[in-house]
Coordinates of C-alpha atoms and ligand atoms in Angstrom, one line a residue:
X1 CA 104.0 59.9 93.0
X2 CA 103.3 57.2 90.5
X3 CA 100.1 56.1 92.3
X4 CA 98.9 59.6 92.6
X5 CA 99.5 60.4 88.9
X6 CA 97.8 57.1 87.8
X7 CA 94.7 57.7 89.9
X8 CA 93.1 60.5 87.7
X9 CA 93.8 58.6 84.5
X10 CA 92.3 55.4 86.1
X11 CA 89.2 57.4 86.9
X12 CA 89.1 58.8 83.4
X13 CA 89.3 55.3 81.9
X14 CA 86.5 54.1 84.2
X15 CA 84.4 57.1 83.1
X16 CA 85.0 56.3 79.5
X17 CA 84.1 52.7 80.0
X18 CA 80.9 53.8 81.9
X19 CA 79.8 56.1 79.0
X20 CA 80.7 53.4 76.5
X21 CA 78.6 50.8 78.4
X22 CA 75.6 53.2 78.5
X23 CA 76.0 53.9 74.8
X24 CA 76.1 50.2 74.1
X25 CA 73.0 49.6 76.3
X26 CA 71.1 52.4 74.6
X27 CA 72.0 51.1 71.2
X28 CA 71.0 47.6 72.1
X29 CA 67.7 48.8 73.6
X30 CA 67.0 50.9 70.5
X31 CA 67.4 47.8 68.4
X32 CA 65.2 45.7 70.7
X33 CA 62.6 48.3 71.0
X34 CA 62.4 49.1 67.3
X35 CA 62.2 45.4 66.5
X36 CA 62.1 46.4 62.9
X37 CA 64.0 44.9 60.0
X38 CA 63.7 48.3 58.1
X39 CA 67.2 49.4 57.0
X40 CA 68.7 52.7 58.0
X41 CA 69.1 55.1 55.1
X42 CA 72.1 54.2 53.1
X43 CA 72.7 50.9 54.9
X44 CA 72.4 48.5 51.9
X45 CA 75.3 47.7 49.6
X46 CA 74.4 46.2 46.2
X47 CA 76.9 45.0 43.6
X48 CA 75.6 44.0 40.1
X49 CA 77.7 42.3 37.5
X50 CA 77.1 42.3 33.8
X51 CA 79.3 41.0 31.0
X52 CA 79.3 44.2 28.9
X53 CA 79.0 48.0 29.5
X54 CA 75.2 48.1 29.2
X55 CA 74.1 44.8 30.7
X56 CA 73.6 46.0 34.4
X57 CA 71.9 49.2 33.2
X58 CA 69.4 47.1 31.2
X59 CA 68.8 44.4 33.8
X60 CA 68.7 46.4 37.0
X61 CA 69.0 50.1 36.0
X62 CA 65.5 50.9 37.4
X63 CA 65.8 49.1 40.7
X64 CA 69.4 50.4 41.0
X65 CA 68.2 54.0 40.6
X66 CA 65.5 53.3 43.3
X67 CA 68.0 51.9 45.8
X68 CA 70.3 54.9 45.1
X69 CA 67.5 57.4 45.5
X70 CA 67.0 56.0 49.0
X71 CA 70.7 56.5 49.8
X72 CA 71.8 52.9 49.4
X73 CA 75.2 52.1 47.7
X74 CA 74.9 50.6 44.3
X75 CA 77.8 49.5 42.1
X76 CA 77.5 48.2 38.5
X77 CA 80.5 46.1 37.2
X78 CA 81.0 45.3 33.6
X79 CA 83.3 42.2 33.5
X80 CA 84.5 42.9 30.0
X81 CA 85.4 46.3 28.4
X82 CA 83.0 45.8 25.4
X83 CA 85.8 46.3 22.8
X84 CA 84.1 44.3 20.0
X85 CA 80.6 45.5 20.6
X86 CA 80.2 47.6 17.4
X87 CA 79.8 46.9 13.7
X88 CA 82.2 49.7 12.6
X89 CA 84.8 50.2 15.3
X90 CA 86.6 48.1 17.9
X91 CA 89.6 47.9 20.3
X92 CA 90.8 50.5 22.7
X93 CA 88.9 53.5 21.3
X94 CA 85.6 51.5 21.5
X95 CA 86.4 50.4 25.1
X96 CA 87.0 54.0 26.1
X97 CA 83.8 55.1 24.4
X98 CA 81.7 52.5 26.2
X99 CA 83.3 53.2 29.5
X100 CA 82.4 56.9 29.0
X101 CA 78.8 55.9 28.1
X102 CA 78.3 53.8 31.3
X103 CA 79.9 56.5 33.4
X104 CA 77.4 59.0 32.1
X105 CA 74.5 56.6 32.6
X106 CA 75.8 55.9 36.2
X107 CA 75.7 59.6 37.0
X108 CA 72.0 59.7 35.8
X109 CA 71.1 56.7 37.9
X110 CA 73.0 57.7 41.0
X111 CA 75.1 54.5 40.9
X112 CA 78.8 53.7 40.8
X113 CA 80.4 51.9 37.9
X114 CA 83.5 49.9 37.1
X115 CA 84.6 48.4 33.8
X116 CA 87.1 45.5 34.1
X117 CA 89.7 45.4 31.3
X118 CA 88.9 41.9 29.9
X119 CA 88.4 41.6 26.1
X120 CA 84.8 41.4 25.0
X121 CA 83.9 38.0 23.5
X122 CA 86.8 36.3 25.2
X123 CA 85.8 36.1 28.9
X124 CA 86.7 32.7 30.5
X125 CA 85.8 31.4 33.9
X126 CA 89.4 31.3 35.0
X127 CA 90.7 31.2 38.6
X128 CA 92.2 34.7 38.0
X129 CA 88.8 36.1 37.1
X130 CA 87.1 34.3 39.9
X131 CA 89.5 35.9 42.3
X132 CA 88.8 39.3 40.8
X133 CA 85.1 38.9 41.4
X134 CA 85.6 37.6 45.0
X135 CA 87.7 40.7 45.7
X136 CA 85.2 43.1 44.2
X137 CA 82.3 41.6 46.2
X138 CA 84.4 41.7 49.4
X139 CA 85.6 45.3 48.8
X140 CA 82.0 46.5 48.3
X141 CA 81.0 44.6 51.5
X142 CA 77.9 43.5 49.5
X143 CA 74.6 42.6 51.0
X144 CA 73.2 41.7 47.5
X145 CA 75.1 40.4 44.5
X146 CA 73.3 40.3 41.1
X147 CA 74.3 38.6 37.9
X148 CA 73.0 36.9 34.8
X149 CA 72.1 33.2 34.9
X150 CA 74.8 30.9 33.5
X151 CA 72.4 29.9 30.6
X152 CA 72.3 32.7 28.2
X153 CA 72.9 33.3 24.5
X154 CA 76.2 35.1 24.9
X155 CA 79.3 33.3 26.1
X156 CA 80.4 36.4 28.1
X157 CA 77.0 36.4 29.8
X158 CA 77.2 32.7 30.6
X159 CA 80.7 33.0 32.1
X160 CA 79.8 36.1 34.1
X161 CA 77.1 34.0 35.6
X162 CA 79.5 31.2 36.3
X163 CA 82.1 33.5 37.8
X164 CA 79.7 35.2 40.1
X165 CA 78.2 31.8 41.2
X166 CA 81.7 30.6 41.9
X167 CA 82.3 33.6 44.1
X168 CA 79.2 32.8 46.3
X169 CA 80.2 31.3 49.6
X170 CA 83.9 31.7 48.7
X171 CA 83.7 35.3 49.6
X172 CA 83.4 34.1 53.3
X173 CA 86.4 31.8 53.1
X174 CA 89.4 33.6 54.7
X175 CA 92.3 31.9 52.9
X176 CA 91.3 32.5 49.3
X177 CA 92.4 36.0 48.3
X178 CA 93.6 36.4 52.0
X179 CA 94.8 40.0 51.3
X180 CA 91.2 41.1 51.0
X181 CA 89.3 40.5 54.2
X182 CA 86.5 37.9 53.9
X183 CA 82.8 38.8 54.4
X184 CA 81.3 37.5 57.7
X185 CA 78.0 36.5 56.0
X186 CA 77.4 35.0 52.6
X187 CA 75.5 37.8 50.7
X188 CA 72.2 37.2 49.0
X189 CA 73.0 36.3 45.3
X190 CA 70.3 36.9 42.7
X191 CA 69.9 36.5 39.0
X192 CA 68.4 38.9 36.5
X193 CA 65.4 37.5 34.7
X194 CA 65.7 36.3 31.0
X195 CA 63.8 34.4 28.4
X196 CA 65.9 31.3 28.1
X197 CA 64.0 28.1 28.7
X198 CA 66.6 25.3 28.9
X199 CA 67.6 23.7 31.2
X200 CA 64.9 25.7 33.1
X201 CA 63.2 29.0 32.7
X202 CA 63.8 32.1 34.9
X203 CA 61.6 31.9 38.0
X204 CA 61.8 35.3 39.8
X205 CA 61.3 35.4 43.5
X206 CA 60.6 39.1 43.5
X207 CA 59.4 41.6 40.9
X208 CA 59.9 45.4 41.3
X209 CA 57.8 48.1 39.8
X210 CA 60.1 50.6 38.1
X211 CA 57.2 52.8 36.9
X212 CA 58.5 55.9 38.9
X213 CA 62.0 55.7 37.4
X214 CA 61.3 54.3 33.9
X215 CA 62.0 57.7 32.2
X216 CA 65.3 58.0 34.2
X217 CA 66.2 54.5 33.1
X218 CA 65.4 55.2 29.5
X219 CA 67.4 58.4 29.6
X220 CA 70.4 56.5 31.0
X221 CA 70.1 53.8 28.4
X222 CA 69.8 56.4 25.6
X223 CA 73.4 57.8 26.3
X224 CA 74.8 54.4 25.3
X225 CA 74.5 55.4 21.7
X226 CA 77.2 52.9 20.5
X227 CA 74.9 50.1 21.5
X228 CA 71.4 51.2 20.8
X229 CA 71.2 54.2 18.5
X230 CA 74.0 52.7 16.4
X231 CA 73.0 49.1 16.9
X232 CA 76.1 47.6 18.6
X233 CA 77.8 44.6 17.2
X234 CA 74.9 43.8 14.8
X235 CA 74.2 47.3 13.7
X236 CA 74.8 48.8 10.2
X237 CA 75.2 52.0 8.3
X238 CA 71.5 52.2 7.5
X239 CA 70.7 52.7 11.2
X240 CA 72.8 55.9 11.4
X241 CA 70.5 59.0 11.4
X242 CA 71.3 61.5 8.6
X243 CA 69.4 64.4 10.0
X244 CA 67.7 65.6 13.2
X245 CA 64.3 64.2 12.2
X246 CA 65.7 60.7 11.5
X247 CA 67.6 60.9 14.8
X248 CA 64.5 61.8 16.8
X249 CA 62.7 58.9 15.1
X250 CA 65.6 56.5 15.9
X251 CA 65.8 57.7 19.5
X252 CA 62.1 57.1 20.0
X253 CA 62.4 53.6 18.4
X254 CA 65.2 52.7 20.8
X255 CA 63.3 54.0 23.9
X256 CA 60.1 52.2 22.9
X257 CA 62.1 48.9 22.4
X258 CA 63.6 49.1 25.9
X259 CA 60.3 50.1 27.5
X260 CA 58.7 47.1 25.8
X261 CA 61.2 44.8 27.5
X262 CA 60.1 46.0 31.0
X263 CA 56.5 45.9 30.0
X264 CA 57.0 42.3 29.0
X265 CA 58.6 41.5 32.3
X266 CA 55.7 43.0 34.2
X267 CA 53.2 41.0 32.1
X268 CA 55.1 37.7 32.4
X269 CA 55.5 38.0 36.1
X270 CA 52.2 39.6 37.0
X271 CA 51.6 36.9 39.6
X272 CA 54.9 37.7 41.4
X273 CA 54.0 41.5 41.2
X274 CA 50.6 40.8 42.9
X275 CA 52.3 38.6 45.5
X276 CA 54.5 41.6 46.5
X277 CA 52.2 44.6 45.9
X278 CA 48.8 43.1 46.4
X279 CA 46.3 42.3 43.7
X280 CA 45.1 45.8 43.0
X281 CA 48.5 47.6 42.9
X282 CA 50.2 44.6 41.3
X283 CA 47.8 44.6 38.4
X284 CA 48.6 48.3 37.7
X285 CA 52.4 48.0 37.4
X286 CA 53.4 48.8 33.9
X287 CA 57.2 48.4 33.9
X288 CA 59.1 45.8 36.0
X289 CA 62.5 44.3 36.7
X290 CA 62.6 40.8 38.3
X291 CA 65.1 38.8 40.3
X292 CA 65.6 35.2 41.3
X293 CA 67.4 33.9 44.3
X294 CA 70.6 31.9 43.6
X295 CA 70.8 28.9 45.8
X296 CA 74.5 29.3 46.5
X297 CA 74.2 32.6 48.3
X298 CA 72.3 33.2 51.6
X299 CA 68.7 32.2 51.2
X300 CA 66.5 35.1 52.5
X301 CA 63.1 34.7 53.9
X302 CA 60.4 37.0 52.6
X303 CA 60.9 39.4 55.5
X304 CA 64.6 39.8 54.6
X305 CA 63.9 40.2 50.9
X306 CA 61.5 43.0 51.9
X307 CA 64.3 44.6 53.9
X308 CA 66.7 44.3 50.9
X309 CA 64.2 45.7 48.4
X310 CA 62.7 48.5 50.6
X311 CA 60.1 49.6 48.1
X312 CA 56.9 48.2 49.6
X313 CA 54.7 50.2 52.0
Ligands
LIG1 ZN1 75.9 41.8 27.2

């Protein structure tokens, strides 16, 4: 009886194995035949770190929106809550206001956002914070990790750079933060570009045209009124518009200021743009964001960078 009853289930198991083997073979052949490094829609996972609720949006808001528009998963993390980033207000209410601002911006860009509850101006490169960053990168299963460089005018920017650097490689080590499964591969870690010269200037490996999404980026940045319209930590009463006309003028001034930053990046790194887009198209790019490979992450060849930044024909 037992033998008889086992026989059909044995056949069933064999059939399932057979189907599974065929599926595996087809999948393998598909990969071999395609021979392409082009990613499937939605297959890239990007996590960007900034010190304050606005840093990621400014540094990678355009490229982030472009990845998101192609169905890739983009997360912006503010490592502090921004609770001293205003000339008139501070503390919990400001932190809530800034969280709300980046959440609105995130909806406009098609990205995800998280604000960590560390005080603004007090970030330290502690083991606890390093662990938090390691966990976030692992949980996001990141292919690309972005951060500021560790030389920057603001201590929170510097320590965000240090914390993210310190998470490179460690995200693959199983017995640090063992409760969060390690990544099999070290992601590609990249820095935003900046204007600091010492000990060495920013040397981007890739520059991305954000011309098609510049308006979207400026719209998203515009909702962070605490920082830009009102001037953030160094603002003052005189910046506050008193009527609709003044407000419209101030909004335009803020937009033009941000646009100028991305025009400046395109002009400074014109050679890098031409390297990626060709001489003719590279010369025409108006607004750019640029990124430099961090040596502590995986070091991608040009073909892999092209796969990670799928914006070139
Ligand atoms: Zn900042």
